[in-house]
Coordinates of N, CA and C in Angstrom, one line a residue:
M1 N -123.7 4.8 22.5 CA -122.4 4.7 21.9 C -122.5 3.7 20.8
T2 N -121.9 4.0 19.6 CA -121.9 3.0 18.5 C -121.0 1.8 18.8
T3 N -121.4 0.7 18.3 CA -120.6 -0.5 18.4 C -119.8 -0.8 17.2
D4 N -119.7 0.1 16.3 CA -118.9 -0.1 15.1 C -117.5 0.4 15.4
R5 N -116.6 -0.5 15.5 CA -115.2 -0.2 15.9 C -114.6 0.8 14.9
N6 N -114.8 0.5 13.6 CA -114.2 1.3 12.6 C -114.7 2.7 12.5
A7 N -115.8 3.0 13.1 CA -116.4 4.3 13.1 C -115.7 5.2 14.1
L8 N -115.0 4.7 15.1 CA -114.4 5.5 16.1 C -113.0 6.0 15.7
T9 N -113.0 7.3 15.4 CA -111.7 7.9 15.0 C -111.0 8.3 16.3
R10 N -109.7 8.7 16.2 CA -109.0 9.1 17.4 C -109.7 10.3 18.1
F11 N -110.4 11.1 17.3 CA -111.1 12.3 17.9 C -112.3 11.8 18.7
E12 N -113.0 10.7 18.2 CA -114.1 10.2 18.9 C -113.6 9.4 20.2
L13 N -112.5 8.8 20.1 CA -111.9 8.1 21.2 C -111.5 9.2 22.3
A14 N -111.0 10.3 21.8 CA -110.7 11.4 22.8 C -111.9 11.9 23.4
D15 N -113.0 12.0 22.7 CA -114.3 12.4 23.2 C -114.8 11.5 24.3
L16 N -114.6 10.2 24.0 CA -115.0 9.1 25.0 C -114.3 9.4 26.3
L17 N -113.0 9.6 26.3 CA -112.2 9.9 27.5 C -112.7 11.2 28.2
T18 N -112.9 12.2 27.3 CA -113.3 13.5 27.9 C -114.7 13.4 28.6
D19 N -115.6 12.7 28.0 CA -116.9 12.5 28.6 C -116.8 11.8 29.9
A20 N -115.9 10.8 30.0 CA -115.7 10.0 31.2 C -115.1 10.9 32.3
A21 N -114.2 11.8 31.9 CA -113.6 12.7 32.8 C -114.6 13.7 33.4
Q22 N -115.5 14.2 32.5 CA -116.5 15.1 33.0 C -117.5 14.4 33.9
S23 N -117.9 13.2 33.6 CA -118.8 12.4 34.5 C -118.1 12.3 35.9
I24 N -116.9 12.0 35.9 CA -116.2 11.8 37.2 C -116.0 13.1 37.9
S25 N -115.8 14.2 37.2 CA -115.7 15.5 37.9 C -117.0 15.9 38.5
G26 N -118.1 15.5 37.9 CA -119.4 15.8 38.4 C -119.7 15.2 39.8
I27 N -118.9 14.1 40.1 CA -119.1 13.5 41.4 C -118.7 14.5 42.5
L28 N -117.7 15.4 42.2 CA -117.2 16.3 43.3 C -118.2 17.4 43.6
T29 N -119.1 17.7 42.7 CA -120.0 18.8 43.0 C -121.4 18.2 43.4
A30 N -121.6 16.9 43.5 CA -122.9 16.4 43.8 C -123.2 16.7 45.3
E31 N -124.5 17.0 45.4 CA -125.0 17.3 46.8 C -126.1 16.3 47.1
Y32 N -126.2 16.0 48.4 CA -127.3 15.0 48.8 C -127.7 15.5 50.2
P33 N -129.1 15.6 50.4 CA -129.5 16.0 51.7 C -129.2 15.0 52.8
T34 N -128.7 15.5 53.9 CA -128.4 14.7 55.0 C -129.2 15.0 56.2
A35 N -129.8 14.0 56.8 CA -130.7 14.2 58.0 C -129.8 14.7 59.2
A36 N -130.5 15.3 60.1 CA -129.8 15.9 61.3 C -129.0 14.8 62.1
A37 N -129.6 13.6 62.2 CA -129.0 12.6 63.1 C -127.7 12.2 62.6
P38 N -127.6 11.8 61.3 CA -126.2 11.4 60.8 C -125.5 12.6 60.1
S39 N -125.6 13.8 60.6 CA -125.0 14.9 59.9 C -123.5 14.8 59.7
Y40 N -122.9 14.0 60.5 CA -121.4 13.8 60.3 C -121.1 13.1 59.0
L41 N -122.1 12.5 58.3 CA -121.9 11.9 57.0 C -122.0 12.9 55.8
H42 N -122.4 14.1 56.1 CA -122.6 15.1 55.0 C -121.4 15.2 54.1
P43 N -120.2 15.2 54.5 CA -119.0 15.4 53.6 C -119.0 14.3 52.5
V44 N -119.5 13.1 52.8 CA -119.4 12.0 51.8 C -120.7 11.6 51.1
M45 N -121.8 12.2 51.5 CA -123.1 11.8 51.0 C -123.2 12.1 49.5
G46 N -122.7 13.2 49.1 CA -122.9 13.5 47.6 C -122.2 12.5 46.8
A47 N -120.9 12.3 47.1 CA -120.1 11.3 46.3 C -120.7 9.9 46.5
L48 N -121.1 9.6 47.7 CA -121.7 8.2 47.9 C -123.0 8.0 47.1
A49 N -123.8 9.1 47.0 CA -125.0 8.9 46.3 C -124.9 8.9 44.8
V50 N -123.9 9.6 44.2 CA -123.8 9.7 42.8 C -122.7 8.8 42.2
G51 N -121.7 8.6 43.0 CA -120.5 7.8 42.5 C -120.8 6.4 41.9
P52 N -121.6 5.6 42.6 CA -121.9 4.3 42.1 C -122.6 4.3 40.8
R53 N -123.5 5.3 40.6 CA -124.2 5.4 39.3 C -123.2 5.8 38.2
V54 N -122.2 6.7 38.5 CA -121.2 7.0 37.5 C -120.4 5.8 37.1
V55 N -120.0 5.0 38.1 CA -119.2 3.8 37.9 C -120.0 2.9 37.0
S56 N -121.2 2.7 37.3 CA -122.1 1.8 36.5 C -122.2 2.3 35.0
E57 N -122.4 3.6 34.8 CA -122.5 4.1 33.5 C -121.2 4.0 32.7
L58 N -120.1 4.2 33.4 CA -118.8 4.1 32.7 C -118.5 2.7 32.4
N59 N -118.9 1.8 33.2 CA -118.7 0.3 33.0 C -119.6 -0.1 31.8
D60 N -120.8 0.4 31.7 CA -121.6 0.0 30.5 C -121.0 0.5 29.2
R61 N -120.4 1.7 29.2 CA -119.8 2.2 28.0 C -118.6 1.4 27.7
L62 N -117.8 1.0 28.7 CA -116.7 0.1 28.4 C -117.1 -1.2 27.8
E63 N -118.2 -1.8 28.3 CA -118.7 -3.1 27.8 C -119.2 -2.9 26.4
G64 N -119.8 -1.8 26.1 CA -120.2 -1.5 24.7 C -119.0 -1.3 23.8
F65 N -118.0 -0.7 24.3 CA -116.7 -0.5 23.5 C -116.1 -1.9 23.2
L66 N -116.1 -2.8 24.2 CA -115.5 -4.1 24.0 C -116.3 -5.1 23.3
A67 N -117.6 -4.8 23.2 CA -118.6 -5.7 22.5 C -118.4 -5.7 21.0
A68 N -117.9 -4.6 20.5 CA -117.7 -4.5 19.0 C -116.7 -5.5 18.5
E69 N -116.8 -5.9 17.3 CA -115.8 -6.8 16.7 C -115.3 -6.1 15.4
P70 N -114.0 -6.2 15.1 CA -113.0 -6.8 16.0 C -112.7 -6.0 17.2
R71 N -112.0 -6.6 18.1 CA -111.5 -5.9 19.3 C -110.5 -4.8 19.0
P72 N -110.3 -3.9 19.9 CA -109.3 -2.8 19.5 C -108.0 -3.4 19.1
A73 N -107.5 -2.9 18.0 CA -106.2 -3.4 17.5 C -105.3 -2.3 17.1
T74 N -105.8 -1.1 16.8 CA -104.9 0.0 16.4 C -104.3 0.6 17.6
S75 N -103.2 1.3 17.5 CA -102.5 1.9 18.6 C -103.4 2.9 19.3
V76 N -104.1 3.7 18.6 CA -105.0 4.7 19.3 C -106.1 4.0 20.0
G77 N -106.6 3.0 19.4 CA -107.7 2.3 20.1 C -107.2 1.6 21.4
L78 N -106.1 1.0 21.3 CA -105.5 0.4 22.5 C -105.1 1.4 23.6
F79 N -104.6 2.5 23.1 CA -104.3 3.6 24.1 C -105.5 4.1 24.8
A80 N -106.6 4.3 24.1 CA -107.8 4.8 24.7 C -108.4 3.8 25.6
L81 N -108.4 2.5 25.2 CA -108.9 1.4 26.0 C -108.1 1.3 27.3
A82 N -106.8 1.4 27.2 CA -105.9 1.3 28.4 C -106.2 2.4 29.4
S83 N -106.4 3.6 28.8 CA -106.7 4.8 29.7 C -108.0 4.7 30.4
Y84 N -109.0 4.3 29.6 CA -110.4 4.2 30.1 C -110.5 3.1 31.1
A85 N -110.0 2.0 30.8 CA -110.1 0.8 31.7 C -109.3 1.1 33.0
S86 N -108.2 1.8 32.9 CA -107.4 2.1 34.1 C -108.2 3.1 35.0
G87 N -108.8 4.1 34.3 CA -109.5 5.1 35.1 C -110.7 4.5 35.8
L88 N -111.4 3.6 35.1 CA -112.6 2.9 35.6 C -112.2 2.0 36.8
G89 N -111.1 1.3 36.6 CA -110.7 0.4 37.7 C -110.3 1.2 38.9
W90 N -109.6 2.3 38.7 CA -109.2 3.1 39.8 C -110.4 3.7 40.6
L91 N -111.3 4.2 39.8 CA -112.5 4.8 40.4 C -113.3 3.7 41.1
T92 N -113.5 2.5 40.6 CA -114.2 1.5 41.2 C -113.5 1.1 42.6
E93 N -112.2 1.0 42.6 CA -111.5 0.7 43.8 C -111.7 1.8 44.8
S94 N -111.6 3.0 44.4 CA -111.8 4.2 45.3 C -113.1 4.2 45.9
F95 N -114.2 3.8 45.2 CA -115.5 3.8 45.8 C -115.7 2.6 46.7
A96 N -115.0 1.6 46.4 CA -115.1 0.4 47.3 C -114.5 0.8 48.7
E97 N -113.3 1.6 48.6 CA -112.7 2.1 49.8 C -113.6 3.1 50.5
L98 N -114.3 3.9 49.8 CA -115.1 4.9 50.4 C -116.3 4.2 51.1
T99 N -116.9 3.2 50.5 CA -118.0 2.5 51.1 C -117.6 1.8 52.4
A100 N -116.4 1.2 52.3 CA -115.8 0.6 53.5 C -115.6 1.6 54.7
S101 N -115.1 2.8 54.3 CA -114.9 3.8 55.3 C -116.2 4.3 55.9
V102 N -117.2 4.5 55.0 CA -118.5 4.9 55.5 C -119.2 3.9 56.4
D103 N -119.0 2.6 56.1 CA -119.5 1.5 57.0 C -118.9 1.6 58.3
E104 N -117.6 1.9 58.4 CA -116.9 2.0 59.7 C -117.4 3.2 60.4
I105 N -117.6 4.3 59.7 CA -118.0 5.5 60.4 C -119.4 5.3 60.9
C106 N -120.3 4.6 60.2 CA -121.7 4.4 60.6 C -121.6 3.5 61.9
T107 N -120.8 2.5 61.8 CA -120.7 1.6 63.0 C -120.2 2.3 64.2
R108 N -119.2 3.2 64.0 CA -118.6 4.0 65.1 C -119.7 4.9 65.6
G109 N -120.4 5.5 64.7 CA -121.4 6.5 65.2 C -122.6 5.8 65.9
G110 N -122.8 4.5 65.7 CA -124.0 3.9 66.3 C -123.7 3.1 67.5
I111 N -122.4 3.0 67.9 CA -122.0 2.3 69.1 C -122.1 3.1 70.3
P112 N -122.8 2.7 71.3 CA -122.9 3.5 72.6 C -121.5 3.6 73.2
T113 N -121.2 4.7 73.7 CA -119.8 4.9 74.3 C -120.0 5.4 75.7
E114 N -118.9 5.2 76.4 CA -118.9 5.7 77.8 C -118.7 7.2 77.8
P115 N -119.3 7.9 78.8 CA -119.2 9.3 78.8 C -117.8 9.8 78.8
K116 N -117.5 10.8 78.1 CA -116.1 11.4 78.1 C -116.2 12.8 78.6
A117 N -115.0 13.4 78.9 CA -115.0 14.7 79.3 C -115.5 15.6 78.2
P118 N -116.4 16.6 78.5 CA -116.9 17.5 77.5 C -115.9 18.3 76.8
L119 N -116.1 18.7 75.6 CA -115.3 19.6 74.9 C -115.3 21.0 75.5
T120 N -114.2 21.7 75.5 CA -114.2 23.0 76.1 C -113.6 24.0 75.0
A121 N -114.0 25.2 75.1 CA -113.5 26.2 74.1 C -112.0 26.4 74.3
A122 N -111.3 26.5 73.1 CA -109.9 26.6 73.1 C -109.6 28.1 73.5
P123 N -108.5 28.3 74.3 CA -108.1 29.7 74.7 C -107.8 30.5 73.5
H124 N -107.2 29.9 72.4 CA -106.8 30.6 71.2 C -107.2 29.8 70.0
A125 N -107.9 30.3 69.1 CA -108.5 29.6 67.9 C -107.4 29.0 67.1
T126 N -106.1 29.5 67.2 CA -105.0 29.0 66.4 C -104.2 27.9 67.1
E127 N -104.5 27.7 68.4 CA -103.7 26.7 69.1 C -104.5 25.4 69.1
P128 N -103.8 24.2 68.8 CA -104.5 22.9 68.8 C -105.0 22.5 70.1
D129 N -106.1 21.8 70.1 CA -106.7 21.2 71.4 C -105.8 20.1 71.8
D130 N -105.8 19.7 73.1 CA -104.9 18.7 73.6 C -105.3 17.3 72.9
E131 N -106.5 17.1 72.6 CA -107.0 15.8 72.0 C -107.1 15.8 70.5
F132 N -107.3 17.0 69.9 CA -107.5 17.0 68.5 C -106.5 17.9 67.8
D133 N -106.3 17.8 66.5 CA -105.4 18.6 65.8 C -105.9 20.0 65.4
F134 N -107.0 20.3 66.0 CA -107.6 21.6 65.7 C -108.4 22.1 66.9
A135 N -108.6 23.4 67.0 CA -109.3 23.9 68.2 C -110.6 24.5 67.7
F136 N -111.5 24.8 68.7 CA -112.8 25.2 68.4 C -113.1 26.5 69.2
S137 N -113.8 27.4 68.5 CA -114.3 28.6 69.2 C -115.5 28.2 70.0
A138 N -116.0 29.1 70.8 CA -117.2 28.9 71.6 C -118.4 28.7 70.7
L139 N -118.5 29.4 69.6 CA -119.6 29.3 68.7 C -119.5 27.9 68.0
E140 N -118.3 27.5 67.6 CA -118.2 26.2 67.0 C -118.5 25.1 67.9
L141 N -118.1 25.2 69.2 CA -118.4 24.2 70.2 C -119.9 24.0 70.4
E142 N -120.6 25.1 70.4 CA -122.1 25.1 70.5 C -122.7 24.3 69.4
A143 N -122.2 24.6 68.1 CA -122.7 23.9 67.0 C -122.4 22.4 67.0
I144 N -121.3 22.1 67.5 CA -120.9 20.7 67.7 C -121.8 20.0 68.7
R145 N -122.0 20.6 69.8 CA -122.9 20.0 70.8 C -124.3 19.8 70.3
T146 N -124.8 20.8 69.5 CA -126.1 20.6 69.0 C -126.2 19.5 68.0
A147 N -125.2 19.4 67.1 CA -125.1 18.3 66.1 C -124.9 16.9 66.8
A148 N -124.1 16.9 67.8 CA -123.8 15.7 68.5 C -125.1 15.2 69.2
E149 N -125.8 16.1 69.8 CA -127.1 15.7 70.5 C -128.1 15.1 69.5
A150 N -128.2 15.7 68.3 CA -129.1 15.2 67.3 C -128.7 13.8 66.8
A151 N -127.3 13.6 66.8 CA -126.8 12.3 66.4 C -126.8 11.3 67.5
G152 N -127.1 11.7 68.7 CA -127.0 10.8 69.9 C -125.6 10.4 70.3
L153 N -124.7 11.3 70.1 CA -123.3 11.0 70.4 C -122.8 12.1 71.4
A154 N -121.7 11.7 72.1 CA -121.0 12.6 72.9 C -120.3 13.6 71.9
P155 N -120.0 14.8 72.3 CA -119.3 15.8 71.4 C -118.0 15.2 70.9
D156 N -117.2 14.6 71.8 CA -115.9 14.1 71.4 C -116.1 13.0 70.3
D157 N -117.1 12.2 70.5 CA -117.3 11.1 69.5 C -117.8 11.7 68.2
Y158 N -118.6 12.7 68.3 CA -119.1 13.3 67.1 C -118.0 13.9 66.3
V159 N -117.1 14.6 66.9 CA -115.9 15.2 66.3 C -115.1 14.0 65.6
E160 N -115.0 12.9 66.3 CA -114.2 11.8 65.7 C -114.8 11.3 64.4
V161 N -116.1 11.0 64.4 CA -116.7 10.4 63.2 C -116.8 11.5 62.1
L162 N -116.9 12.8 62.5 CA -116.9 13.8 61.5 C -115.6 13.9 60.8
S163 N -114.5 13.8 61.7 CA -113.1 13.8 61.1 C -112.9 12.7 60.2
Q164 N -113.4 11.5 60.5 CA -113.2 10.4 59.6 C -114.0 10.6 58.3
S165 N -115.1 11.2 58.4 CA -115.9 11.5 57.2 C -115.2 12.5 56.3
L166 N -114.6 13.5 56.9 CA -113.9 14.5 56.1 C -112.7 13.9 55.5
L167 N -112.0 13.0 56.2 CA -110.9 12.3 55.6 C -111.3 11.4 54.4
A168 N -112.4 10.7 54.6 CA -112.9 9.9 53.5 C -113.2 10.7 52.3
A169 N -113.9 11.9 52.5 CA -114.3 12.8 51.5 C -113.0 13.3 50.7
S170 N -112.0 13.6 51.5 CA -110.7 14.1 50.9 C -110.1 13.1 50.0
R171 N -110.2 11.8 50.4 CA -109.5 10.7 49.6 C -110.3 10.5 48.3
I172 N -111.6 10.5 48.4 CA -112.3 10.3 47.1 C -112.2 11.5 46.2
T173 N -112.1 12.7 46.8 CA -111.9 13.9 46.0 C -110.6 13.8 45.3
D174 N -109.5 13.5 46.0 CA -108.2 13.4 45.4 C -108.2 12.3 44.2
A175 N -108.9 11.2 44.5 CA -108.9 10.1 43.4 C -109.6 10.6 42.2
C176 N -110.8 11.2 42.4 CA -111.6 11.7 41.2 C -110.8 12.8 40.5
L177 N -110.1 13.7 41.2 CA -109.4 14.7 40.5 C -108.2 14.1 39.7
E178 N -107.5 13.2 40.2 CA -106.4 12.6 39.5 C -106.9 11.7 38.3
I179 N -108.0 11.0 38.5 CA -108.5 10.2 37.4 C -109.0 11.1 36.3
S180 N -109.7 12.1 36.6 CA -110.3 13.0 35.6 C -109.2 13.7 34.9
S181 N -108.2 14.2 35.6 CA -107.1 15.0 34.9 C -106.3 14.0 34.0
G182 N -106.2 12.8 34.5 CA -105.4 11.8 33.6 C -106.2 11.5 32.4
L183 N -107.5 11.3 32.5 CA -108.3 11.1 31.3 C -108.2 12.2 30.3
L184 N -108.3 13.4 30.8 CA -108.2 14.6 30.0 C -106.8 14.7 29.3
E185 N -105.8 14.4 30.0 CA -104.5 14.4 29.5 C -104.3 13.4 28.3
D186 N -104.9 12.2 28.5 CA -104.8 11.2 27.5 C -105.7 11.6 26.3
A187 N -106.8 12.2 26.6 CA -107.6 12.7 25.5 C -106.9 13.7 24.6
G188 N -106.1 14.6 25.3 CA -105.4 15.6 24.6 C -104.3 14.9 23.7
L189 N -103.7 13.9 24.2 CA -102.6 13.2 23.4 C -103.2 12.5 22.2
L190 N -104.4 12.0 22.3 CA -105.1 11.4 21.2 C -105.4 12.4 20.1
R191 N -105.8 13.6 20.5 CA -106.2 14.6 19.6 C -104.9 15.1 18.8
Q192 N -103.8 15.1 19.5 CA -102.6 15.6 18.9 C -101.8 14.6 18.1
A193 N -102.1 13.3 18.3 CA -101.4 12.2 17.7 C -101.9 12.0 16.3
T194 N -101.1 11.2 15.6 CA -101.5 10.7 14.2 C -102.5 9.5 14.4
D195 N -103.0 9.0 13.4 CA -103.9 7.9 13.5 C -103.1 6.6 13.9
H196 N -101.8 6.7 14.0 CA -101.0 5.5 14.4 C -100.1 6.0 15.5
L197 N -100.7 6.1 16.7 CA -100.0 6.5 17.9 C -98.9 5.6 18.2
R198 N -97.7 6.1 18.5 CA -96.5 5.2 18.7 C -96.5 4.8 20.1
L199 N -96.7 3.5 20.3 CA -96.6 2.9 21.6 C -95.3 2.0 21.7
N200 N -94.5 2.1 22.7 CA -93.3 1.3 22.8 C -93.0 1.0 24.3
D201 N -91.8 0.5 24.5 CA -91.4 0.2 25.9 C -91.1 1.4 26.8
D202 N -91.1 2.6 26.2 CA -90.9 3.8 26.9 C -92.1 4.1 27.8
P203 N -91.9 4.2 29.1 CA -93.0 4.5 30.0 C -93.8 5.8 29.6
G204 N -93.1 6.7 29.0 CA -93.7 7.9 28.6 C -94.7 7.8 27.5
S205 N -94.7 6.6 26.8 CA -95.6 6.4 25.7 C -96.9 5.8 26.2
L206 N -97.0 5.4 27.5 CA -98.2 4.8 28.1 C -99.2 5.9 28.4
P207 N -100.4 5.6 28.5 CA -101.4 6.5 29.0 C -101.1 7.1 30.3
S208 N -101.5 8.3 30.6 CA -101.2 9.0 31.9 C -101.7 8.1 33.0
L209 N -102.9 7.6 32.9 CA -103.5 6.9 34.1 C -102.7 5.6 34.3
V210 N -102.2 4.9 33.3 CA -101.5 3.7 33.4 C -100.2 4.0 34.2
R211 N -99.5 5.1 33.8 CA -98.3 5.5 34.4 C -98.5 5.9 35.9
S212 N -99.7 6.5 36.2 CA -100.0 6.9 37.5 C -100.2 5.6 38.4
L213 N -100.9 4.6 37.8 CA -101.1 3.4 38.6 C -99.9 2.6 38.8
L214 N -99.0 2.6 37.8 CA -97.7 2.0 38.0 C -96.9 2.6 39.1
A215 N -96.9 4.0 39.1 CA -96.2 4.7 40.1 C -96.7 4.4 41.5
R216 N -98.1 4.3 41.6 CA -98.7 4.0 42.9 C -98.3 2.6 43.4
M217 N -98.2 1.6 42.4 CA -97.8 0.3 42.8 C -96.4 0.2 43.3
E218 N -95.5 1.0 42.6 CA -94.1 1.1 43.0 C -94.0 1.7 44.4
T219 N -94.8 2.7 44.7 CA -94.8 3.4 46.0 C -95.3 2.4 47.1
A220 N -96.3 1.6 46.8 CA -96.9 0.7 47.8 C -96.0 -0.5 48.0
A221 N -95.1 -0.8 47.0 CA -94.3 -2.0 47.2 C -93.2 -1.9 48.2

C-alpha cells in the first residue's frame, strides 16, 4: 500500500475497506485439518488458524495508512479511517474472545471426569433429550461414541465440549459477517459521496461500523 496520503482518492479508500471486508469474509470459509482426538474443535479450527493472520495483515495496513504524513484530515479520509479502525478493533476483540473460549474448551476436554450415564437414543428425533436441547438418532449416537472414545471423553462430556465449540464458531461467524458487511456498506458510501463527505453530529453520518459499535455499547450498558 502506498504511503502517499494525497494519492488515496475516495475510490482507493473504498477499495481499502473492500479488501479488508474480503479478507475477513475469507475467515469464514477457512478449513484446517483436525486430528481425531480433539475432533470437537473442528468447528473453530479454520477461523482459529486463519484469523490471527488476517488481523495481523489488517493491522499492518492500518499502520501503513497512519504512517503517512500528514495524517488523515479530509472528511473521506477520516471516514475511512474510522470505519477501518472500528472493524479491526472489533475483529481483534472477537478473536481474543474466541481464543479464550477455545482455551476453556481445551481445558474442559482434558480434565478427567467421573463416569456419567451413557447417552441413549432418543425415541423421536424431533424431541429434545432430557439433558440436552437436541436429540440424537442411533446412528448419531454411534458417531458420538466413536468420536468421544478417540478424544478420551465420556459421550456426555464430548457433546458438551462440541456444543461449546459450535457456539464459539457461531459467535466468530456472526462477528465476521457483521464487520465485513459494515466495511462494504461504508465502502459503498465512499464511492457514492463527493470528495468532501459531510460528517456532522447526526449519527447517520458516522461509518456503519462506528454506529454498530455504539449500539452494542448502549445495549451492554
